[in-house]
Amino acid sequence: MITALEPSFTVAEREKFDKLSSFSFVHYWNGNGEARTMPNKLLFKGNRIYENILVKLVEGDIKQSSGELFAVYLKLGHVNLLAKDFAKALSAYQKAYNLDADRFWRDPSAYFGLGLVYFHFRAFSMFVFSFSFNDI
């Protein structure tokens, strides 16, 4: 029987990962559009860990864990944005938004990340909307 090992963070990796958000996008990518090697390893590991958490939450009672589910989707949105997987980032941000729209718009990193994704896909009207949301 083959068992898969779930990745885990070291203490230093956990601290770095917890600080990641869409605001880290500029620091993650240099002027040539190339990622820095070490942060990519952290993104890959974090993505695997959070996708495993997501599976466990979805298999459980979603109504009880909607707040936690929101946080996981939001973090996956940030991680996928930083990894330049814009389709996955868009999906994660939309799922977080659908779980709790009010909480989503109260988090600047959420609508900033969503705006960057819209900008990437050249959905400029949605991009402008996400950066001009003033009904907070």
C-alpha positions as YAML, in Angstrom:
chain: A
units: angstrom
residues:
- id: 1
  name: MET
  ca: [0.00, 0.00, 0.00]
- id: 2
  name: ILE
  ca: [1.36, 3.38, -1.02]
- id: 3
  name: THR
  ca: [0.66, 6.30, 1.28]
- id: 4
  name: ALA
  ca: [1.26, 9.91, 0.40]
- id: 5
  name: LEU
  ca: [3.04, 12.11, 2.87]
- id: 6
  name: GLU
  ca: [1.40, 15.43, 3.48]
- id: 7
  name: PRO
  ca: [3.84, 18.34, 3.43]
- id: 8
  name: SER
  ca: [4.19, 20.53, 6.48]
- id: 9
  name: PHE
  ca: [5.75, 23.88, 7.22]
- id: 10
  name: THR
  ca: [8.79, 24.56, 9.33]
- id: 11
  name: VAL
  ca: [8.32, 27.35, 11.86]
- id: 12
  name: ALA
  ca: [10.15, 29.83, 9.60]
- id: 13
  name: GLU
  ca: [8.12, 28.77, 6.56]
- id: 14
  name: ARG
  ca: [4.87, 29.12, 8.52]
- id: 15
  name: GLU
  ca: [5.80, 32.68, 9.52]
- id: 16
  name: LYS
  ca: [6.62, 33.63, 5.92]
- id: 17
  name: PHE
  ca: [3.53, 31.92, 4.54]
- id: 18
  name: ASP
  ca: [1.20, 33.58, 7.04]
- id: 19
  name: LYS
  ca: [2.43, 37.00, 5.86]
- id: 20
  name: LEU
  ca: [1.73, 36.29, 2.18]
- id: 21
  name: SER
  ca: [-1.10, 38.13, 0.50]
- id: 22
  name: SER
  ca: [-1.84, 39.72, -2.84]
- id: 23
  name: PHE
  ca: [0.21, 42.71, -1.65]
- id: 24
  name: SER
  ca: [3.31, 40.48, -1.96]
- id: 25
  name: PHE
  ca: [2.89, 40.27, -5.75]
- id: 26
  name: VAL
  ca: [5.33, 43.10, -6.50]
- id: 27
  name: HIS
  ca: [7.97, 41.62, -4.22]
- id: 28
  name: TYR
  ca: [7.57, 38.12, -5.65]
- id: 29
  name: TRP
  ca: [8.24, 39.01, -9.25]
- id: 30
  name: ASN
  ca: [11.19, 40.96, -10.57]
- id: 31
  name: GLY
  ca: [11.12, 43.27, -13.56]
- id: 32
  name: ASN
  ca: [11.72, 40.40, -15.99]
- id: 33
  name: GLY
  ca: [8.64, 38.51, -14.84]
- id: 34
  name: GLU
  ca: [10.74, 35.73, -13.39]
- id: 35
  name: ALA
  ca: [9.95, 34.32, -9.99]
- id: 36
  name: ARG
  ca: [12.51, 33.99, -7.27]
- id: 37
  name: THR
  ca: [13.34, 30.32, -6.65]
- id: 38
  name: MET
  ca: [12.99, 30.01, -2.88]
- id: 39
  name: PRO
  ca: [9.57, 31.67, -2.62]
- id: 40
  name: ASN
  ca: [8.23, 29.36, -5.34]
- id: 41
  name: LYS
  ca: [9.01, 26.36, -3.16]
- id: 42
  name: LEU
  ca: [7.08, 27.98, -0.33]
- id: 43
  name: LEU
  ca: [4.13, 28.66, -2.64]
- id: 44
  name: PHE
  ca: [4.07, 25.09, -3.91]
- id: 45
  name: LYS
  ca: [4.21, 23.65, -0.41]
- id: 46
  name: GLY
  ca: [1.58, 26.09, 0.88]
- id: 47
  name: ASN
  ca: [-0.70, 25.31, -2.02]
- id: 48
  name: ARG
  ca: [-0.49, 21.57, -1.30]
- id: 49
  name: ILE
  ca: [-1.11, 22.08, 2.42]
- id: 50
  name: TYR
  ca: [-4.09, 24.38, 1.91]
- id: 51
  name: GLU
  ca: [-5.63, 22.18, -0.78]
- id: 52
  name: ASN
  ca: [-5.44, 19.28, 1.69]
- id: 53
  name: ILE
  ca: [-7.12, 21.45, 4.35]
- id: 54
  name: LEU
  ca: [-9.77, 22.39, 1.79]
- id: 55
  name: VAL
  ca: [-10.54, 18.74, 1.05]
- id: 56
  name: LYS
  ca: [-10.95, 18.01, 4.76]
- id: 57
  name: LEU
  ca: [-13.24, 21.03, 5.24]
- id: 58
  name: VAL
  ca: [-15.40, 20.17, 2.24]
- id: 59
  name: GLU
  ca: [-15.75, 16.57, 3.39]
- id: 60
  name: GLY
  ca: [-16.94, 17.86, 6.77]
- id: 61
  name: ASP
  ca: [-19.89, 20.09, 7.63]
- id: 62
  name: ILE
  ca: [-19.43, 23.17, 5.45]
- id: 63
  name: LYS
  ca: [-21.94, 25.29, 7.37]
- id: 64
  name: GLN
  ca: [-19.96, 24.91, 10.58]
- id: 65
  name: SER
  ca: [-16.68, 25.77, 8.91]
- id: 66
  name: SER
  ca: [-17.74, 28.53, 6.49]
- id: 67
  name: GLY
  ca: [-15.44, 31.08, 8.16]
- id: 68
  name: GLU
  ca: [-12.49, 28.74, 7.96]
- id: 69
  name: LEU
  ca: [-13.43, 27.78, 4.40]
- id: 70
  name: PHE
  ca: [-13.48, 31.49, 3.47]
- id: 71
  name: ALA
  ca: [-9.98, 31.96, 4.91]
- id: 72
  name: VAL
  ca: [-8.65, 28.91, 3.04]
- id: 73
  name: TYR
  ca: [-10.11, 30.03, -0.29]
- id: 74
  name: LEU
  ca: [-8.76, 33.54, 0.21]
- id: 75
  name: LYS
  ca: [-5.26, 32.24, 1.02]
- id: 76
  name: LEU
  ca: [-5.40, 29.91, -2.00]
- id: 77
  name: GLY
  ca: [-6.35, 32.93, -4.11]
- id: 78
  name: HIS
  ca: [-3.28, 34.80, -2.86]
- id: 79
  name: VAL
  ca: [-0.97, 31.80, -3.32]
- id: 80
  name: ASN
  ca: [-2.18, 31.10, -6.85]
- id: 81
  name: LEU
  ca: [-1.90, 34.79, -7.73]
- id: 82
  name: LEU
  ca: [1.70, 34.85, -6.52]
- id: 83
  name: ALA
  ca: [2.38, 31.68, -8.51]
- id: 84
  name: LYS
  ca: [0.82, 33.40, -11.55]
- id: 85
  name: ASP
  ca: [-1.85, 30.72, -11.87]
- id: 86
  name: PHE
  ca: [-4.48, 33.34, -12.58]
- id: 87
  name: ALA
  ca: [-7.33, 30.96, -13.43]
- id: 88
  name: LYS
  ca: [-7.00, 29.16, -10.09]
- id: 89
  name: ALA
  ca: [-6.61, 32.48, -8.28]
- id: 90
  name: LEU
  ca: [-9.81, 33.79, -9.87]
- id: 91
  name: SER
  ca: [-11.68, 30.64, -8.90]
- id: 92
  name: ALA
  ca: [-10.47, 30.80, -5.30]
- id: 93
  name: TYR
  ca: [-11.27, 34.51, -4.95]
- id: 94
  name: GLN
  ca: [-14.76, 33.96, -6.39]
- id: 95
  name: LYS
  ca: [-15.42, 31.08, -3.99]
- id: 96
  name: ALA
  ca: [-14.29, 33.20, -1.04]
- id: 97
  name: TYR
  ca: [-16.53, 36.03, -2.26]
- id: 98
  name: ASN
  ca: [-19.52, 33.70, -2.61]
- id: 99
  name: LEU
  ca: [-19.03, 32.42, 0.94]
- id: 100
  name: ASP
  ca: [-18.95, 35.88, 2.54]
- id: 101
  name: ALA
  ca: [-19.14, 38.92, 0.25]
- id: 102
  name: ASP
  ca: [-19.14, 41.41, 3.13]
- id: 103
  name: ARG
  ca: [-15.99, 39.96, 4.68]
- id: 104
  name: PHE
  ca: [-14.37, 39.80, 1.23]
- id: 105
  name: TRP
  ca: [-14.85, 43.52, 0.57]
- id: 106
  name: ARG
  ca: [-13.61, 44.42, 4.05]
- id: 107
  name: ASP
  ca: [-10.22, 42.81, 3.31]
- id: 108
  name: PRO
  ca: [-8.14, 45.06, 1.03]
- id: 109
  name: SER
  ca: [-5.84, 42.19, 0.04]
- id: 110
  name: ALA
  ca: [-8.87, 40.28, -1.24]
- id: 111
  name: TYR
  ca: [-10.14, 42.90, -3.66]
- id: 112
  name: PHE
  ca: [-6.58, 43.93, -4.60]
- id: 113
  name: GLY
  ca: [-5.81, 40.32, -5.57]
- id: 114
  name: LEU
  ca: [-9.08, 40.01, -7.46]
- id: 115
  name: GLY
  ca: [-8.30, 43.27, -9.25]
- id: 116
  name: LEU
  ca: [-4.87, 41.98, -10.31]
- id: 117
  name: VAL
  ca: [-6.49, 38.83, -11.69]
- id: 118
  name: TYR
  ca: [-9.07, 40.87, -13.61]
- id: 119
  name: PHE
  ca: [-6.26, 43.07, -14.94]
- id: 120
  name: HIS
  ca: [-4.37, 39.98, -16.13]
- id: 121
  name: PHE
  ca: [-7.45, 38.76, -18.02]
- id: 122
  name: ARG
  ca: [-7.99, 42.29, -19.40]
- id: 123
  name: ALA
  ca: [-11.40, 42.53, -17.78]
- id: 124
  name: PHE
  ca: [-10.80, 46.22, -17.24]
- id: 125
  name: SER
  ca: [-14.32, 47.18, -16.16]
- id: 126
  name: MET
  ca: [-14.18, 44.54, -13.42]
- id: 127
  name: PHE
  ca: [-10.63, 45.65, -12.58]
- id: 128
  name: VAL
  ca: [-11.80, 49.24, -12.08]
- id: 129
  name: PHE
  ca: [-14.78, 48.03, -10.04]
- id: 130
  name: SER
  ca: [-12.61, 45.99, -7.67]
- id: 131
  name: PHE
  ca: [-10.29, 48.94, -7.04]
- id: 132
  name: SER
  ca: [-13.06, 51.51, -6.62]
- id: 133
  name: PHE
  ca: [-15.30, 49.66, -4.19]
- id: 134
  name: ASN
  ca: [-16.19, 52.39, -1.70]
- id: 135
  name: ASP
  ca: [-19.27, 50.91, -0.02]
- id: 136
  name: ILE
  ca: [-17.34, 49.69, 3.02]
...
